[in-house]
Amino acid sequence: GEEVAQTPKHLVRGEGQKAKLYCAPIKGHSYVFWYQQVLKNEFKFLISFQNENVFDETGMPKERFSAKCLPNSPCSLEIQATKLEDSAVYFCASSPRPSGRSGANVLTFGAGSRLTVL
Amino acid sequence: GESVGLHLPTLSVQEGDNSIINCAYSNSASDYFIWYKQESGKGPQFIIDIRSNMDKRQGQRVTVLLNKTVKHLSLQIAATQPGDSAVYFCAENAGGTSYGKLTFGQGTILTVHP
């Protein structure tokens, strides 16, 4: 499709429970990115994929967060043993292969998945 | 660490006025800058971008200016409309192995009064 599809829109978890979010990138886009936005404020980069391979995971809290992009499946972001501070909106974005042309490196974002940890 | 920040957190304008949203960045290695618009309950929407080898780029009703000397980026919106009301974020990227790893500013809330 022509939009990045994220599910679920909202997810509520008790502290210590697992949360799993899904993202279907735009067809033909080879890069997928996950960002975390807390309190409608700054975005924090988590991880990126080039096809099914991790491209950059420097933003991932390694202990409880994991992500995958498998062929023919939506990408996923999983949080084990959620904590209160994991409450945020998680955005997925996708882009085509990098290009020198302006506009060609644009990340297209999904509508986000709001995670609330109680 | 390196960061991108905005000078003004809120901006209120009248419909039809021109708006200017400012952003300072600190990473001199950044070579790609983007402005995003975020409406309530939605993801960031691309507005315009500019590479470091340019100092100005125009789109439809929007202009981005880049001053590398003082590491300053601005977004100008001409004839602002109520539909322009949103939070505006600047973002920067150093490219290469950092491709897609955007550093966002804190956001400016633009409110357009009819």
PDB file of C-alpha atoms in Angstrom:
ATOM      1  CA  GLY A   1       0.000   0.000   0.000  1.00  0.00           C
ATOM      2  CA  GLU A   2       0.895   3.650  -0.098  1.00  0.00           C
ATOM      3  CA  GLU A   3       0.815   4.159   3.633  1.00  0.00           C
ATOM      4  CA  VAL A   4       2.635   2.723   6.598  1.00  0.00           C
ATOM      5  CA  ALA A   5       0.130   0.644   8.537  1.00  0.00           C
ATOM      6  CA  GLN A   6       0.606   0.254  12.275  1.00  0.00           C
ATOM      7  CA  THR A   7      -1.353  -1.976  14.626  1.00  0.00           C
ATOM      8  CA  PRO A   8      -2.729  -1.849  17.191  1.00  0.00           C
ATOM      9  CA  LYS A   9      -3.685   1.797  17.435  1.00  0.00           C
ATOM     10  CA  HIS A  10      -3.844   1.555  21.217  1.00  0.00           C
ATOM     11  CA  LEU A  11      -2.426  -1.028  23.590  1.00  0.00           C
ATOM     12  CA  VAL A  12      -2.775  -1.130  27.369  1.00  0.00           C
ATOM     13  CA  ARG A  13      -0.517  -3.345  29.433  1.00  0.00           C
ATOM     14  CA  GLY A  14       0.083  -3.893  33.118  1.00  0.00           C
ATOM     15  CA  GLU A  15       3.604  -3.358  34.325  1.00  0.00           C
ATOM     16  CA  GLY A  16       5.648  -6.470  33.652  1.00  0.00           C
ATOM     17  CA  GLN A  17       3.501  -7.652  30.772  1.00  0.00           C
ATOM     18  CA  LYS A  18       4.703  -8.045  27.196  1.00  0.00           C
ATOM     19  CA  ALA A  19       3.740  -5.647  24.423  1.00  0.00           C
ATOM     20  CA  LYS A  20       4.048  -6.287  20.713  1.00  0.00           C
ATOM     21  CA  LEU A  21       3.499  -3.734  17.983  1.00  0.00           C
ATOM     22  CA  TYR A  22       3.300  -4.296  14.249  1.00  0.00           C
ATOM     23  CA  CYS A  23       4.179  -2.304  11.173  1.00  0.00           C
ATOM     24  CA  ALA A  24       3.569  -2.892   7.490  1.00  0.00           C
ATOM     25  CA  PRO A  25       5.848  -0.593   5.473  1.00  0.00           C
ATOM     26  CA  ILE A  26       4.982   0.895   2.112  1.00  0.00           C
ATOM     27  CA  LYS A  27       5.368  -1.695  -0.608  1.00  0.00           C
ATOM     28  CA  GLY A  28       8.745  -1.391  -2.268  1.00  0.00           C
ATOM     29  CA  HIS A  29      10.368   0.441   0.619  1.00  0.00           C
ATOM     30  CA  SER A  30      13.457  -1.381   1.774  1.00  0.00           C
ATOM     31  CA  TYR A  31      14.071   0.554   4.993  1.00  0.00           C
ATOM     32  CA  VAL A  32      11.989   0.431   8.149  1.00  0.00           C
ATOM     33  CA  PHE A  33      12.489   2.594  11.221  1.00  0.00           C
ATOM     34  CA  TRP A  34      11.040   2.606  14.712  1.00  0.00           C
ATOM     35  CA  TYR A  35      10.788   5.766  16.794  1.00  0.00           C
ATOM     36  CA  GLN A  36       9.426   6.418  20.264  1.00  0.00           C
ATOM     37  CA  GLN A  37       7.615   9.657  21.101  1.00  0.00           C
ATOM     38  CA  VAL A  38       6.988  10.424  24.744  1.00  0.00           C
ATOM     39  CA  LEU A  39       4.480  13.056  25.891  1.00  0.00           C
ATOM     40  CA  LYS A  40       3.958  14.400  22.329  1.00  0.00           C
ATOM     41  CA  ASN A  41       7.486  15.683  22.542  1.00  0.00           C
ATOM     42  CA  GLU A  42      10.766  14.628  21.112  1.00  0.00           C
ATOM     43  CA  PHE A  43      11.194  11.562  18.984  1.00  0.00           C
ATOM     44  CA  LYS A  44      13.749   8.971  19.956  1.00  0.00           C
ATOM     45  CA  PHE A  45      15.218   6.705  17.288  1.00  0.00           C
ATOM     46  CA  LEU A  46      15.121   3.051  18.297  1.00  0.00           C
ATOM     47  CA  ILE A  47      16.137   0.814  15.407  1.00  0.00           C
ATOM     48  CA  SER A  48      16.213   0.557  11.632  1.00  0.00           C
ATOM     49  CA  PHE A  49      16.145  -2.295   9.157  1.00  0.00           C
ATOM     50  CA  GLN A  50      17.328  -2.692   5.607  1.00  0.00           C
ATOM     51  CA  ASN A  51      14.972  -5.374   4.369  1.00  0.00           C
ATOM     52  CA  GLU A  52      15.154  -8.072   7.068  1.00  0.00           C
ATOM     53  CA  ASN A  53      18.580  -7.040   8.330  1.00  0.00           C
ATOM     54  CA  VAL A  54      19.209  -4.746  11.255  1.00  0.00           C
ATOM     55  CA  PHE A  55      20.768  -1.556   9.861  1.00  0.00           C
ATOM     56  CA  ASP A  56      21.172   0.512  13.021  1.00  0.00           C
ATOM     57  CA  GLU A  57      20.153  -0.549  16.507  1.00  0.00           C
ATOM     58  CA  THR A  58      22.006   2.099  18.486  1.00  0.00           C
ATOM     59  CA  GLY A  59      18.797   3.457  19.989  1.00  0.00           C
ATOM     60  CA  MET A  60      17.392   0.195  21.277  1.00  0.00           C
ATOM     61  CA  PRO A  61      17.262  -0.502  25.016  1.00  0.00           C
ATOM     62  CA  LYS A  62      18.784  -3.947  24.552  1.00  0.00           C
ATOM     63  CA  GLU A  63      17.484  -5.524  27.732  1.00  0.00           C
ATOM     64  CA  ARG A  64      13.758  -5.552  27.064  1.00  0.00           C
ATOM     65  CA  PHE A  65      13.258  -4.327  23.516  1.00  0.00           C
ATOM     66  CA  SER A  66      13.537  -6.414  20.389  1.00  0.00           C
ATOM     67  CA  ALA A  67      12.451  -5.985  16.803  1.00  0.00           C
ATOM     68  CA  LYS A  68      12.204  -8.030  13.639  1.00  0.00           C
ATOM     69  CA  CYS A  69      11.431  -7.560   9.974  1.00  0.00           C
ATOM     70  CA  LEU A  70      10.902 -10.967   8.407  1.00  0.00           C
ATOM     71  CA  PRO A  71      10.107 -11.568   4.734  1.00  0.00           C
ATOM     72  CA  ASN A  72       6.403 -11.565   3.878  1.00  0.00           C
ATOM     73  CA  SER A  73       5.432 -10.533   7.407  1.00  0.00           C
ATOM     74  CA  PRO A  74       4.775  -7.205   9.136  1.00  0.00           C
ATOM     75  CA  CYS A  75       7.729  -5.838  11.066  1.00  0.00           C
ATOM     76  CA  SER A  76       7.362  -6.027  14.832  1.00  0.00           C
ATOM     77  CA  LEU A  77       8.609  -4.263  17.942  1.00  0.00           C
ATOM     78  CA  GLU A  78       8.348  -6.215  21.158  1.00  0.00           C
ATOM     79  CA  ILE A  79       8.818  -5.028  24.707  1.00  0.00           C
ATOM     80  CA  GLN A  80       9.268  -7.679  27.356  1.00  0.00           C
ATOM     81  CA  ALA A  81       8.316  -6.863  30.955  1.00  0.00           C
ATOM     82  CA  THR A  82       6.997  -3.392  30.219  1.00  0.00           C
ATOM     83  CA  LYS A  83       7.716  -0.535  32.587  1.00  0.00           C
ATOM     84  CA  LEU A  84       5.765   2.638  33.268  1.00  0.00           C
ATOM     85  CA  GLU A  85       8.350   4.683  31.360  1.00  0.00           C
ATOM     86  CA  ASP A  86       7.675   2.641  28.204  1.00  0.00           C
ATOM     87  CA  SER A  87       4.344   4.471  27.898  1.00  0.00           C
ATOM     88  CA  ALA A  88       4.662   6.365  24.633  1.00  0.00           C
ATOM     89  CA  VAL A  89       3.551   6.455  21.036  1.00  0.00           C
ATOM     90  CA  TYR A  90       5.676   4.187  18.879  1.00  0.00           C
ATOM     91  CA  PHE A  91       6.009   5.233  15.280  1.00  0.00           C
ATOM     92  CA  CYS A  92       7.122   3.123  12.401  1.00  0.00           C
ATOM     93  CA  ALA A  93       8.430   4.726   9.234  1.00  0.00           C
ATOM     94  CA  SER A  94       9.641   3.389   5.921  1.00  0.00           C
ATOM     95  CA  SER A  95      11.674   4.743   3.048  1.00  0.00           C
ATOM     96  CA  PRO A  96      13.088   3.641  -0.270  1.00  0.00           C
ATOM     97  CA  ARG A  97      16.775   3.103  -0.882  1.00  0.00           C
ATOM     98  CA  PRO A  98      18.824   6.262  -0.087  1.00  0.00           C
ATOM     99  CA  SER A  99      19.319   8.638  -2.971  1.00  0.00           C
ATOM    100  CA  GLY A 100      21.169  11.875  -3.480  1.00  0.00           C
ATOM    101  CA  ARG A 101      18.017  13.609  -4.669  1.00  0.00           C
ATOM    102  CA  SER A 102      16.171  15.780  -2.187  1.00  0.00           C
ATOM    103  CA  GLY A 103      12.871  14.223  -1.243  1.00  0.00           C
ATOM    104  CA  ALA A 104      14.082  10.765  -2.128  1.00  0.00           C
ATOM    105  CA  ASN A 105      15.259  10.045   1.394  1.00  0.00           C
ATOM    106  CA  VAL A 106      11.963  10.968   2.988  1.00  0.00           C
ATOM    107  CA  LEU A 107      10.766   8.779   5.803  1.00  0.00           C
ATOM    108  CA  THR A 108       7.029   8.181   5.637  1.00  0.00           C
ATOM    109  CA  PHE A 109       5.566   7.669   9.083  1.00  0.00           C
ATOM    110  CA  GLY A 110       2.617   5.617  10.177  1.00  0.00           C
ATOM    111  CA  ALA A 111      -0.073   6.916  12.521  1.00  0.00           C
ATOM    112  CA  GLY A 112       1.619   5.318  15.518  1.00  0.00           C
ATOM    113  CA  SER A 113       0.710   2.837  18.226  1.00  0.00           C
ATOM    114  CA  ARG A 114      -0.027   4.278  21.639  1.00  0.00           C
ATOM    115  CA  LEU A 115       1.248   2.060  24.445  1.00  0.00           C
ATOM    116  CA  THR A 116      -0.026   2.726  27.947  1.00  0.00           C
ATOM    117  CA  VAL A 117       1.608   0.819  30.785  1.00  0.00           C
ATOM    118  CA  LEU A 118      -0.371   0.835  34.023  1.00  0.00           C
TER     119      LEU A 118
ATOM    120  CA  GLY B   1      25.586  15.028  22.850  1.00  0.00           C
ATOM    121  CA  GLU B   2      24.432  16.415  19.559  1.00  0.00           C
ATOM    122  CA  SER B   3      20.949  17.779  19.397  1.00  0.00           C
ATOM    123  CA  VAL B   4      18.513  19.789  17.384  1.00  0.00           C
ATOM    124  CA  GLY B   5      16.396  22.329  19.199  1.00  0.00           C
ATOM    125  CA  LEU B   6      13.787  24.970  18.569  1.00  0.00           C
ATOM    126  CA  HIS B   7      13.919  28.524  19.872  1.00  0.00           C
ATOM    127  CA  LEU B   8      10.171  28.999  20.323  1.00  0.00           C
ATOM    128  CA  PRO B   9       7.806  26.347  21.626  1.00  0.00           C
ATOM    129  CA  THR B  10       4.598  28.136  20.510  1.00  0.00           C
ATOM    130  CA  LEU B  11       3.621  30.459  17.712  1.00  0.00           C
ATOM    131  CA  SER B  12       0.224  32.064  17.192  1.00  0.00           C
ATOM    132  CA  VAL B  13      -0.635  33.830  13.962  1.00  0.00           C
ATOM    133  CA  GLN B  14      -3.667  35.176  12.167  1.00  0.00           C
ATOM    134  CA  GLU B  15      -4.961  33.484   9.060  1.00  0.00           C
ATOM    135  CA  GLY B  16      -3.251  34.918   6.032  1.00  0.00           C
ATOM    136  CA  ASP B  17      -0.114  35.975   7.875  1.00  0.00           C
ATOM    137  CA  ASN B  18       3.256  34.467   7.115  1.00  0.00           C
ATOM    138  CA  SER B  19       4.773  32.162   9.749  1.00  0.00           C
ATOM    139  CA  ILE B  20       8.408  31.542  10.524  1.00  0.00           C
ATOM    140  CA  ILE B  21       9.494  28.611  12.651  1.00  0.00           C
ATOM    141  CA  ASN B  22      13.125  28.425  13.718  1.00  0.00           C
ATOM    142  CA  CYS B  23      15.423  25.583  14.614  1.00  0.00           C
ATOM    143  CA  ALA B  24      19.030  25.367  15.810  1.00  0.00           C
ATOM    144  CA  TYR B  25      21.167  22.304  15.291  1.00  0.00           C
ATOM    145  CA  SER B  26      24.533  21.373  16.738  1.00  0.00           C
ATOM    146  CA  ASN B  27      25.833  18.489  14.621  1.00  0.00           C
ATOM    147  CA  SER B  28      28.118  19.999  12.012  1.00  0.00           C
ATOM    148  CA  ALA B  29      28.238  16.609  10.263  1.00  0.00           C
ATOM    149  CA  SER B  30      24.541  16.783   9.416  1.00  0.00           C
ATOM    150  CA  ASP B  31      23.975  16.961   5.683  1.00  0.00           C
ATOM    151  CA  TYR B  32      20.237  16.531   5.408  1.00  0.00           C
ATOM    152  CA  PHE B  33      17.476  18.477   7.141  1.00  0.00           C
ATOM    153  CA  ILE B  34      13.744  17.924   7.141  1.00  0.00           C
ATOM    154  CA  TRP B  35      10.657  19.664   8.418  1.00  0.00           C
ATOM    155  CA  TYR B  36       7.748  17.541   9.584  1.00  0.00           C
ATOM    156  CA  LYS B  37       4.223  18.545  10.567  1.00  0.00           C
ATOM    157  CA  GLN B  38       2.398  16.536  13.185  1.00  0.00           C
ATOM    158  CA  GLU B  39      -1.313  16.885  13.737  1.00  0.00           C
ATOM    159  CA  SER B  40      -2.994  15.541  16.829  1.00  0.00           C
ATOM    160  CA  GLY B  41      -3.229  11.758  16.805  1.00  0.00           C
ATOM    161  CA  LYS B  42      -1.210  11.399  13.624  1.00  0.00           C
ATOM    162  CA  GLY B  43       2.315  10.613  12.627  1.00  0.00           C
ATOM    163  CA  PRO B  44       4.782  13.204  11.353  1.00  0.00           C
ATOM    164  CA  GLN B  45       4.036  14.326   7.811  1.00  0.00           C
ATOM    165  CA  PHE B  46       6.873  15.406   5.527  1.00  0.00           C
ATOM    166  CA  ILE B  47       6.779  19.064   4.525  1.00  0.00           C
ATOM    167  CA  ILE B  48      10.083  19.899   2.906  1.00  0.00           C
ATOM    168  CA  ASP B  49      13.737  18.939   3.072  1.00  0.00           C
ATOM    169  CA  ILE B  50      17.082  20.478   2.200  1.00  0.00           C
ATOM    170  CA  ARG B  51      20.610  19.201   1.775  1.00  0.00           C
ATOM    171  CA  SER B  52      23.614  20.922   3.270  1.00  0.00           C
ATOM    172  CA  ASN B  53      24.884  22.020  -0.161  1.00  0.00           C
ATOM    173  CA  MET B  54      21.866  24.332  -0.491  1.00  0.00           C
ATOM    174  CA  ASP B  55      20.798  27.356   1.513  1.00  0.00           C
ATOM    175  CA  LYS B  56      17.219  27.689   0.326  1.00  0.00           C
ATOM    176  CA  ARG B  57      14.524  25.455  -1.050  1.00  0.00           C
ATOM    177  CA  GLN B  58      10.960  26.313  -1.902  1.00  0.00           C
ATOM    178  CA  GLY B  59       7.827  24.255  -2.038  1.00  0.00           C
ATOM    179  CA  GLN B  60       4.179  25.084  -2.251  1.00  0.00           C
ATOM    180  CA  ARG B  61       3.667  27.921   0.285  1.00  0.00           C
ATOM    181  CA  VAL B  62       6.716  26.739   2.236  1.00  0.00           C
ATOM    182  CA  THR B  63      10.357  27.734   2.135  1.00  0.00           C
ATOM    183  CA  VAL B  64      13.210  26.232   4.098  1.00  0.00           C
ATOM    184  CA  LEU B  65      16.324  28.263   4.765  1.00  0.00           C
ATOM    185  CA  LEU B  66      19.595  26.772   5.954  1.00  0.00           C
ATOM    186  CA  ASN B  67      22.412  28.801   7.466  1.00  0.00           C
ATOM    187  CA  LYS B  68      25.319  26.446   8.049  1.00  0.00           C
ATOM    188  CA  THR B  69      27.514  29.182   9.475  1.00  0.00           C
ATOM    189  CA  VAL B  70      25.313  29.574  12.534  1.00  0.00           C
ATOM    190  CA  LYS B  71      23.719  26.103  12.288  1.00  0.00           C
ATOM    191  CA  HIS B  72      20.233  27.476  11.885  1.00  0.00           C
ATOM    192  CA  LEU B  73      17.235  26.176   9.983  1.00  0.00           C
ATOM    193  CA  SER B  74      13.922  27.905   9.416  1.00  0.00           C
ATOM    194  CA  LEU B  75      10.571  27.077   7.904  1.00  0.00           C
ATOM    195  CA  GLN B  76       8.535  29.831   6.353  1.00  0.00           C
ATOM    196  CA  ILE B  77       4.866  29.279   5.651  1.00  0.00           C
ATOM    197  CA  ALA B  78       3.203  31.830   3.407  1.00  0.00           C
ATOM    198  CA  ALA B  79      -0.436  32.846   3.849  1.00  0.00           C
ATOM    199  CA  THR B  80      -0.893  30.585   6.841  1.00  0.00           C
ATOM    200  CA  GLN B  81      -4.215  28.784   6.996  1.00  0.00           C
ATOM    201  CA  PRO B  82      -6.123  27.217   9.915  1.00  0.00           C
ATOM    202  CA  GLY B  83      -5.232  23.804   8.469  1.00  0.00           C
ATOM    203  CA  ASP B  84      -1.584  24.613   9.098  1.00  0.00           C
ATOM    204  CA  SER B  85      -2.190  24.459  12.852  1.00  0.00           C
ATOM    205  CA  ALA B  86      -0.036  21.609  14.131  1.00  0.00           C
ATOM    206  CA  VAL B  87       3.263  20.862  15.825  1.00  0.00           C
ATOM    207  CA  TYR B  88       6.259  21.395  13.560  1.00  0.00           C
ATOM    208  CA  PHE B  89       9.474  19.473  14.036  1.00  0.00           C
ATOM    209  CA  CYS B  90      12.813  19.991  12.417  1.00  0.00           C
ATOM    210  CA  ALA B  91      15.033  16.955  12.053  1.00  0.00           C
ATOM    211  CA  GLU B  92      18.542  16.325  10.858  1.00  0.00           C
ATOM    212  CA  ASN B  93      20.511  13.367   9.640  1.00  0.00           C
ATOM    213  CA  ALA B  94      24.178  12.764   8.946  1.00  0.00           C
ATOM    214  CA  GLY B  95      23.527  10.185   6.247  1.00  0.00           C
ATOM    215  CA  GLY B  96      25.782   7.230   5.468  1.00  0.00           C
ATOM    216  CA  THR B  97      25.557   4.589   8.186  1.00  0.00           C
ATOM    217  CA  SER B  98      23.271   6.982  10.058  1.00  0.00           C
ATOM    218  CA  TYR B  99      20.730   6.956   7.235  1.00  0.00           C
ATOM    219  CA  GLY B 100      17.232   7.434   8.605  1.00  0.00           C
ATOM    220  CA  LYS B 101      18.458   8.018  12.135  1.00  0.00           C
ATOM    221  CA  LEU B 102      16.816  11.392  12.491  1.00  0.00           C
ATOM    222  CA  THR B 103      17.484  13.692  15.404  1.00  0.00           C
ATOM    223  CA  PHE B 104      14.318  15.677  16.017  1.00  0.00           C
ATOM    224  CA  GLY B 105      13.940  19.042  17.667  1.00  0.00           C
ATOM    225  CA  GLN B 106      11.482  19.562  20.478  1.00  0.00           C
ATOM    226  CA  GLY B 107       8.680  20.902  18.282  1.00  0.00           C
ATOM    227  CA  THR B 108       6.909  24.224  17.832  1.00  0.00           C
ATOM    228  CA  ILE B 109       3.160  24.466  18.255  1.00  0.00           C
ATOM    229  CA  LEU B 110       1.679  26.624  15.509  1.00  0.00           C
ATOM    230  CA  THR B 111      -1.814  27.946  16.095  1.00  0.00           C
ATOM    231  CA  VAL B 112      -3.561  29.792  13.278  1.00  0.00           C
ATOM    232  CA  HIS B 113      -6.521  31.945  14.248  1.00  0.00           C
ATOM    233  CA  PRO B 114      -9.241  32.506  11.640  1.00  0.00           C
TER     234      PRO B 114
END
